[in-house]
XYZ file of C-alpha atoms in Angstrom:
413
model
C -2.296 48.263 15.150
C -5.537 46.447 15.909
C -6.560 43.257 14.138
C -8.873 44.198 11.270
C -11.077 41.654 9.508
C -12.141 42.347 5.928
C -15.303 40.489 4.975
C -18.950 40.806 4.094
C -21.747 40.257 6.587
C -22.707 36.633 7.162
C -19.486 35.069 5.845
C -19.028 31.708 7.558
C -15.241 31.969 7.235
C -15.312 35.217 9.175
C -17.597 33.638 11.791
C -14.844 31.126 12.617
C -12.326 33.852 13.452
C -14.826 35.991 15.355
C -16.005 33.083 17.517
C -12.398 32.064 18.212
C -11.728 35.679 19.216
C -14.594 35.566 21.722
C -13.157 32.446 23.349
C -9.557 33.677 23.279
C -10.298 37.195 24.486
C -8.960 38.810 21.310
C -10.323 42.078 19.970
C -11.031 42.167 16.226
C -12.345 45.168 14.345
C -14.363 44.594 11.194
C -13.416 46.801 8.261
C -16.041 49.460 7.654
C -17.773 49.998 4.318
C -16.585 46.690 2.881
C -18.455 45.942 -0.358
C -17.994 42.509 -1.908
C -17.208 42.755 -5.593
C -15.848 46.270 -5.178
C -13.536 46.541 -2.166
C -11.941 43.144 -2.783
C -10.968 44.180 -6.337
C -9.022 47.267 -5.318
C -5.198 47.306 -5.593
C -4.957 47.763 -1.819
C -6.986 44.633 -1.115
C -5.221 42.555 -3.772
C -1.930 43.295 -2.034
C -3.343 41.457 0.986
C -4.869 38.575 -0.996
C -3.896 38.339 -4.683
C -7.044 36.375 -5.617
C -9.416 38.800 -3.918
C -11.185 36.347 -1.619
C -12.444 37.003 1.884
C -11.974 36.922 4.782
C -8.604 38.614 5.186
C -7.151 39.576 8.553
C -4.779 42.539 8.858
C -2.269 42.027 11.667
C 0.753 44.039 12.858
C 2.954 41.404 11.178
C 1.085 41.446 7.876
C -2.139 40.128 6.318
C -3.474 36.558 6.556
C -5.987 34.953 4.218
C -7.811 31.570 4.320
C -10.349 31.323 7.123
C -8.865 28.321 8.947
C -5.417 29.941 9.010
C -6.931 33.176 10.346
C -8.814 31.255 13.036
C -5.656 29.418 14.140
C -3.783 32.729 14.374
C -6.523 34.390 16.400
C -6.627 31.459 18.822
C -2.914 31.925 19.615
C -2.631 35.717 19.769
C -2.841 35.680 23.569
C -0.830 32.491 23.987
C -1.928 28.882 24.279
C -5.484 28.202 25.379
C -7.934 25.271 25.433
C -9.030 25.983 21.839
C -5.885 24.172 20.707
C -6.109 21.255 23.135
C -3.967 20.357 26.090
C -1.616 17.813 24.493
C 0.025 16.906 21.217
C -2.586 14.225 20.503
C -5.377 16.729 21.220
C -3.787 19.129 18.746
C -3.551 16.395 16.111
C -7.184 15.395 16.642
C -8.277 19.032 16.368
C -6.438 19.347 13.044
C -7.969 16.049 11.947
C -11.521 17.274 12.509
C -10.803 20.665 10.919
C -9.669 18.857 7.765
C -12.672 16.528 7.973
C -15.085 19.452 8.319
C -13.517 21.144 5.297
C -13.140 18.159 2.971
C -16.070 15.909 3.883
C -18.714 18.365 5.102
C -18.057 21.789 3.609
C -16.850 20.700 0.164
C -19.814 18.387 -0.456
C -22.303 20.855 0.992
C -21.057 23.623 -1.296
C -21.312 21.338 -4.335
C -24.988 20.916 -3.417
C -25.642 24.529 -2.369
C -23.827 26.534 -5.069
C -25.712 25.251 -8.159
C -29.041 25.629 -6.337
C -28.205 29.281 -5.702
C -27.126 29.848 -9.307
C -23.414 30.182 -8.463
C -22.455 27.133 -10.562
C -24.000 25.044 -13.358
C -26.537 22.491 -12.142
C -25.980 18.788 -12.847
C -28.303 16.153 -11.383
C -25.618 13.409 -11.186
C -23.147 15.844 -9.591
C -25.739 16.893 -7.010
C -26.517 13.249 -6.278
C -22.819 12.617 -5.672
C -22.490 15.700 -3.447
C -25.437 14.658 -1.295
C -24.113 11.096 -1.032
C -20.700 12.421 0.002
C -22.248 14.786 2.539
C -24.355 12.002 4.027
C -21.301 9.802 4.364
C -19.469 12.585 6.202
C -22.419 13.341 8.470
C -22.828 9.650 9.245
C -19.201 9.453 10.409
C -19.648 12.644 12.446
C -22.881 11.299 13.926
C -21.132 8.104 15.047
C -18.383 10.087 16.782
C -20.848 12.410 18.499
C -22.923 9.508 19.801
C -20.415 9.227 22.654
C -18.829 12.693 22.654
C -20.201 16.107 23.575
C -17.369 17.899 21.769
C -15.217 16.740 18.900
C -12.037 16.703 20.995
C -11.777 16.565 24.765
C -14.305 18.073 27.135
C -14.581 21.680 25.990
C -14.915 23.761 22.830
C -11.903 23.664 20.499
C -11.113 25.050 17.071
C -12.462 21.786 15.658
C -15.927 22.597 17.004
C -15.792 26.200 15.810
C -14.835 25.281 12.235
C -17.269 22.348 12.040
C -20.253 24.253 13.418
C -19.663 27.261 11.142
C -19.586 24.915 8.151
C -22.721 23.118 9.337
C -24.496 26.423 9.933
C -24.431 27.297 6.241
C -25.873 23.876 5.406
C -28.628 24.089 8.014
C -29.553 27.563 6.785
C -29.682 26.746 3.067
C -30.114 23.100 1.976
C -30.148 20.757 4.979
C -33.812 20.540 5.932
C -35.141 18.852 9.066
C -36.116 15.756 7.065
C -32.502 15.557 5.855
C -30.749 16.106 9.195
C -33.116 13.861 11.169
C -31.045 10.915 9.906
C -28.207 12.258 12.060
C -29.691 12.933 15.527
C -26.357 13.324 17.314
C -25.227 15.904 14.761
C -28.501 17.789 15.309
C -28.066 17.727 19.077
C -24.449 18.879 18.770
C -25.242 21.681 16.308
C -28.118 23.196 18.278
C -26.171 22.926 21.531
C -23.152 24.694 20.064
C -24.940 27.523 18.234
C -26.708 28.412 21.467
C -23.462 28.811 23.409
C -23.030 32.526 24.246
C -19.823 33.008 22.242
C -21.338 31.378 19.164
C -24.651 33.183 19.489
C -22.957 36.551 19.895
C -21.423 36.131 16.426
C -23.926 34.030 14.499
C -27.134 35.281 16.103
C -30.186 33.026 16.116
C -29.390 30.050 13.909
C -32.296 28.801 11.797
C -32.919 25.724 9.703
C -34.255 25.993 6.175
C -37.690 24.553 5.515
C -37.006 23.676 1.875
C -34.154 23.095 -0.548
C -33.976 25.992 -3.042
C -35.331 25.043 -6.487
C -32.978 24.723 -9.408
C -32.753 28.214 -10.960
C -34.498 28.446 -14.308
C -32.885 30.364 -17.134
C -36.083 32.308 -17.697
C -36.350 33.310 -14.077
C -32.719 34.434 -14.085
C -33.271 36.967 -16.888
C -33.745 40.537 -15.582
C -37.150 42.050 -16.269
C -37.410 45.117 -18.463
C -37.451 48.302 -16.346
C -40.832 49.479 -17.645
C -42.480 46.186 -16.809
C -41.137 45.891 -13.264
C -44.032 47.699 -11.550
C -46.589 45.583 -13.441
C -44.817 42.340 -12.566
C -44.437 43.167 -8.887
C -48.049 42.173 -8.078
C -47.867 38.473 -9.036
C -44.536 38.003 -7.205
C -45.950 35.337 -4.824
C -46.352 33.051 -7.852
C -42.571 32.995 -8.481
C -42.009 29.782 -6.486
C -44.778 28.132 -8.508
C -43.053 29.199 -11.716
C -39.785 27.740 -10.487
C -41.553 24.499 -9.633
C -43.069 24.373 -13.101
C -39.649 24.878 -14.646
C -38.296 22.089 -12.469
C -41.193 19.712 -13.121
C -39.767 17.681 -16.059
C -37.295 15.958 -13.711
C -37.649 12.520 -15.329
C -35.656 13.914 -18.277
C -32.695 14.478 -15.948
C -32.974 10.978 -14.507
C -29.813 8.953 -14.787
C -30.092 6.590 -17.780
C -28.920 3.729 -15.572
C -32.135 4.068 -13.550
C -34.105 3.311 -16.719
C -32.402 -0.030 -17.359
C -34.470 -3.210 -16.902
C -34.468 -4.412 -13.270
C -31.558 -6.651 -12.341
C -31.713 -9.591 -9.926
C -28.372 -8.360 -8.573
C -28.926 -5.797 -5.813
C -25.702 -3.806 -5.528
C -26.262 -2.783 -1.908
C -26.705 -6.419 -0.893
C -23.336 -7.274 -2.413
C -21.703 -4.293 -0.682
C -23.135 -5.412 2.659
C -21.911 -8.968 2.112
C -18.439 -7.655 1.237
C -18.310 -5.382 4.303
C -19.697 -7.898 6.784
C -17.648 -10.942 5.808
C -14.781 -11.135 8.293
C -13.667 -14.754 7.812
C -13.779 -17.468 5.143
C -13.864 -14.649 2.608
C -13.393 -16.862 -0.428
C -16.121 -19.295 0.654
C -18.622 -16.634 1.750
C -18.081 -13.314 -0.045
C -16.529 -14.487 -3.305
C -19.006 -17.326 -3.721
C -21.803 -14.890 -2.859
C -20.572 -12.433 -5.475
C -20.664 -14.961 -8.285
C -24.048 -16.215 -7.116
C -25.374 -12.647 -7.275
C -23.584 -11.443 -10.407
C -25.901 -10.589 -13.293
C -23.952 -10.269 -16.578
C -27.048 -8.853 -18.290
C -27.514 -6.016 -15.826
C -23.878 -5.347 -14.826
C -20.416 -5.456 -16.362
C -16.947 -6.042 -14.907
C -13.877 -4.091 -15.996
C -10.143 -4.305 -15.323
C -8.206 -1.053 -15.322
C -4.451 -0.492 -15.447
C -2.791 2.856 -14.823
C -1.054 4.051 -17.984
C 1.819 5.846 -16.280
C 3.093 3.452 -13.616
C 6.680 4.538 -14.288
C 5.778 7.852 -12.602
C 4.723 6.138 -9.359
C 8.060 6.564 -7.583
C 6.803 7.791 -4.180
C 4.450 5.560 -2.188
C 2.332 8.215 -0.482
C 1.954 10.207 -3.710
C 0.731 7.072 -5.477
C -1.710 6.330 -2.650
C -3.002 9.912 -2.735
C -3.435 9.658 -6.508
C -5.645 6.585 -6.117
C -7.501 8.154 -3.172
C -8.305 11.224 -5.240
C -9.616 9.046 -8.053
C -11.964 7.234 -5.665
C -13.145 10.530 -4.209
C -14.016 11.818 -7.664
C -15.922 8.591 -8.332
C -18.458 9.557 -5.641
C -21.006 10.429 -8.304
C -21.046 6.718 -9.289
C -21.521 5.265 -5.802
C -25.110 4.208 -6.518
C -24.052 2.325 -9.641
C -20.581 0.930 -8.977
C -18.255 -1.122 -6.799
C -14.491 -0.998 -7.199
C -11.193 -2.377 -5.929
C -7.894 -0.595 -6.516
C -4.643 -2.443 -5.781
C -1.308 -0.672 -5.423
C 1.267 -3.356 -6.105
C 4.987 -3.605 -5.413
C 7.351 -3.527 -2.472
C 9.437 -0.801 -4.094
C 9.044 1.892 -6.760
C 7.750 2.172 -9.373
C 4.436 1.000 -7.954
C 1.766 -0.486 -10.200
C -1.877 0.537 -9.909
C -4.460 -2.020 -11.021
C -8.209 -1.972 -10.545
C -11.410 -3.935 -10.876
C -14.774 -2.214 -11.314
C -18.354 -3.421 -11.354
C -20.669 -1.026 -13.214
C -24.425 -1.028 -13.747
C -25.133 -1.640 -17.398
C -23.194 -3.338 -20.209
C -20.643 -0.509 -20.651
C -18.807 2.006 -18.503
C -21.468 4.675 -17.812
C -21.025 7.713 -20.044
C -21.544 10.253 -17.260
C -18.563 8.756 -15.421
C -16.351 8.931 -18.507
C -17.446 12.537 -19.051
C -17.065 13.824 -15.495
C -14.196 11.857 -13.908
C -11.028 12.923 -15.690
C -9.003 10.101 -14.092
C -10.784 7.587 -16.326
C -8.520 8.654 -19.216
C -5.447 7.768 -17.179
C -6.321 4.055 -17.194
C -6.547 1.339 -19.824
C -9.969 -0.311 -19.500
C -10.607 -3.935 -20.443
C -13.991 -5.618 -20.166
C -13.874 -8.890 -18.228
C -14.824 -12.057 -20.104
C -16.306 -14.227 -17.356
C -16.333 -17.243 -19.666
C -12.534 -17.167 -19.326
C -11.681 -18.992 -16.083
C -8.374 -17.129 -15.732
C -10.095 -13.721 -15.905
C -12.794 -14.884 -13.511
C -10.148 -16.023 -11.019
C -8.362 -12.667 -11.379
C -11.617 -10.930 -10.458
C -11.924 -13.107 -7.340
C -8.331 -12.416 -6.298
C -8.765 -8.656 -6.687
C -11.960 -8.634 -4.642
C -10.315 -10.528 -1.780
C -6.989 -8.592 -1.909
C -5.042 -11.785 -2.590
C -1.361 -11.392 -1.777
C 0.956 -11.740 -3.506
C -1.058 -10.541 -6.473
C 0.418 -11.505 -9.808
C 3.737 -12.131 -8.094
C 3.931 -8.795 -6.239
C 3.276 -7.661 -2.692
C 0.412 -5.240 -2.035
C 1.425 -1.795 -0.875
C -2.279 -1.090 -0.265
C -5.748 -2.069 -1.422
C -8.613 0.406 -1.550
C -12.293 -0.332 -1.902
C -15.016 1.839 -3.443
C -18.417 0.820 -2.155
């Protein structure tokens, strides 16, 4: 039985497997007459993937779903090859970049792309957070590529295939030249890779979008009445203008925190001071923080995890805090945070300190980050010297903290 790939045309997940097949010398047939929304709902297809997603690869041993898993399988069908590296550390680094491309690049890009295409509800703060997360990922990728032609080693690996296929969707839909020009090494890498013969054979001529799609308007999304379709066909070129008009009242969607009176405290300046202070932290960074702090424009908050008795496994507790910080991405422009995981043995205690723009915890954070409900929040009274000292200790990761060793300290900045 030949390998048969079930997918629709242009699916980036399928591209990964097909490019890997070109490099590995593996023959893959694409299922004929596949129709998304029809074929993938049939009983036969659901036996291969119970949730009906594509791509799915039929193999002699049984079906495989999830594009990265399919790509790994294809790369090994004919035995080991350079796609998987030449050593254990190469293999680990390849897996590292595959995860990075999925979690830092693809996930954030899709959170930007999907609402613009009408596949998900649009939210300005959520889009802001997605773009910020994507930029952070691209910045890290750009730094790595400044001194590397490929992600791992000196030839194409699965890491490059997965990363480039993810980037290709972004370049084609939302990542304009003005956006990607901030990451010149990523640009060089992308255009070099998509013009390699094995990539080009699958993807074709890669193109970069000239504009970010407008936010879909509800009016534009309504189907026209059949009798009126011929009459409305003539003014079709004006559709983009209509979409722009629908999008015009953007100030209404502006984050309320941007409308607050200007503050003498510039959050980015504090974040730079925090990041760049390598010695004499108390004398430089902590003193600088209190010199900058504006109690009229910002507020400080302690948080304590409500369910510390559940924190019995160290890595699970660390992952719990890491997930919280990841979901706080939408607040990066308006917040700074420290999360301390305390204790040398279970149960571990999670305590935090947060600096927020405005006198209260921003409502959009409370509404959109479900973790906020898992913590008790207490506003800091900076007239209380003991509370002020606790703030300083949490910023500098003082250890022991409140009589306990630090398992870890994480910073949101």
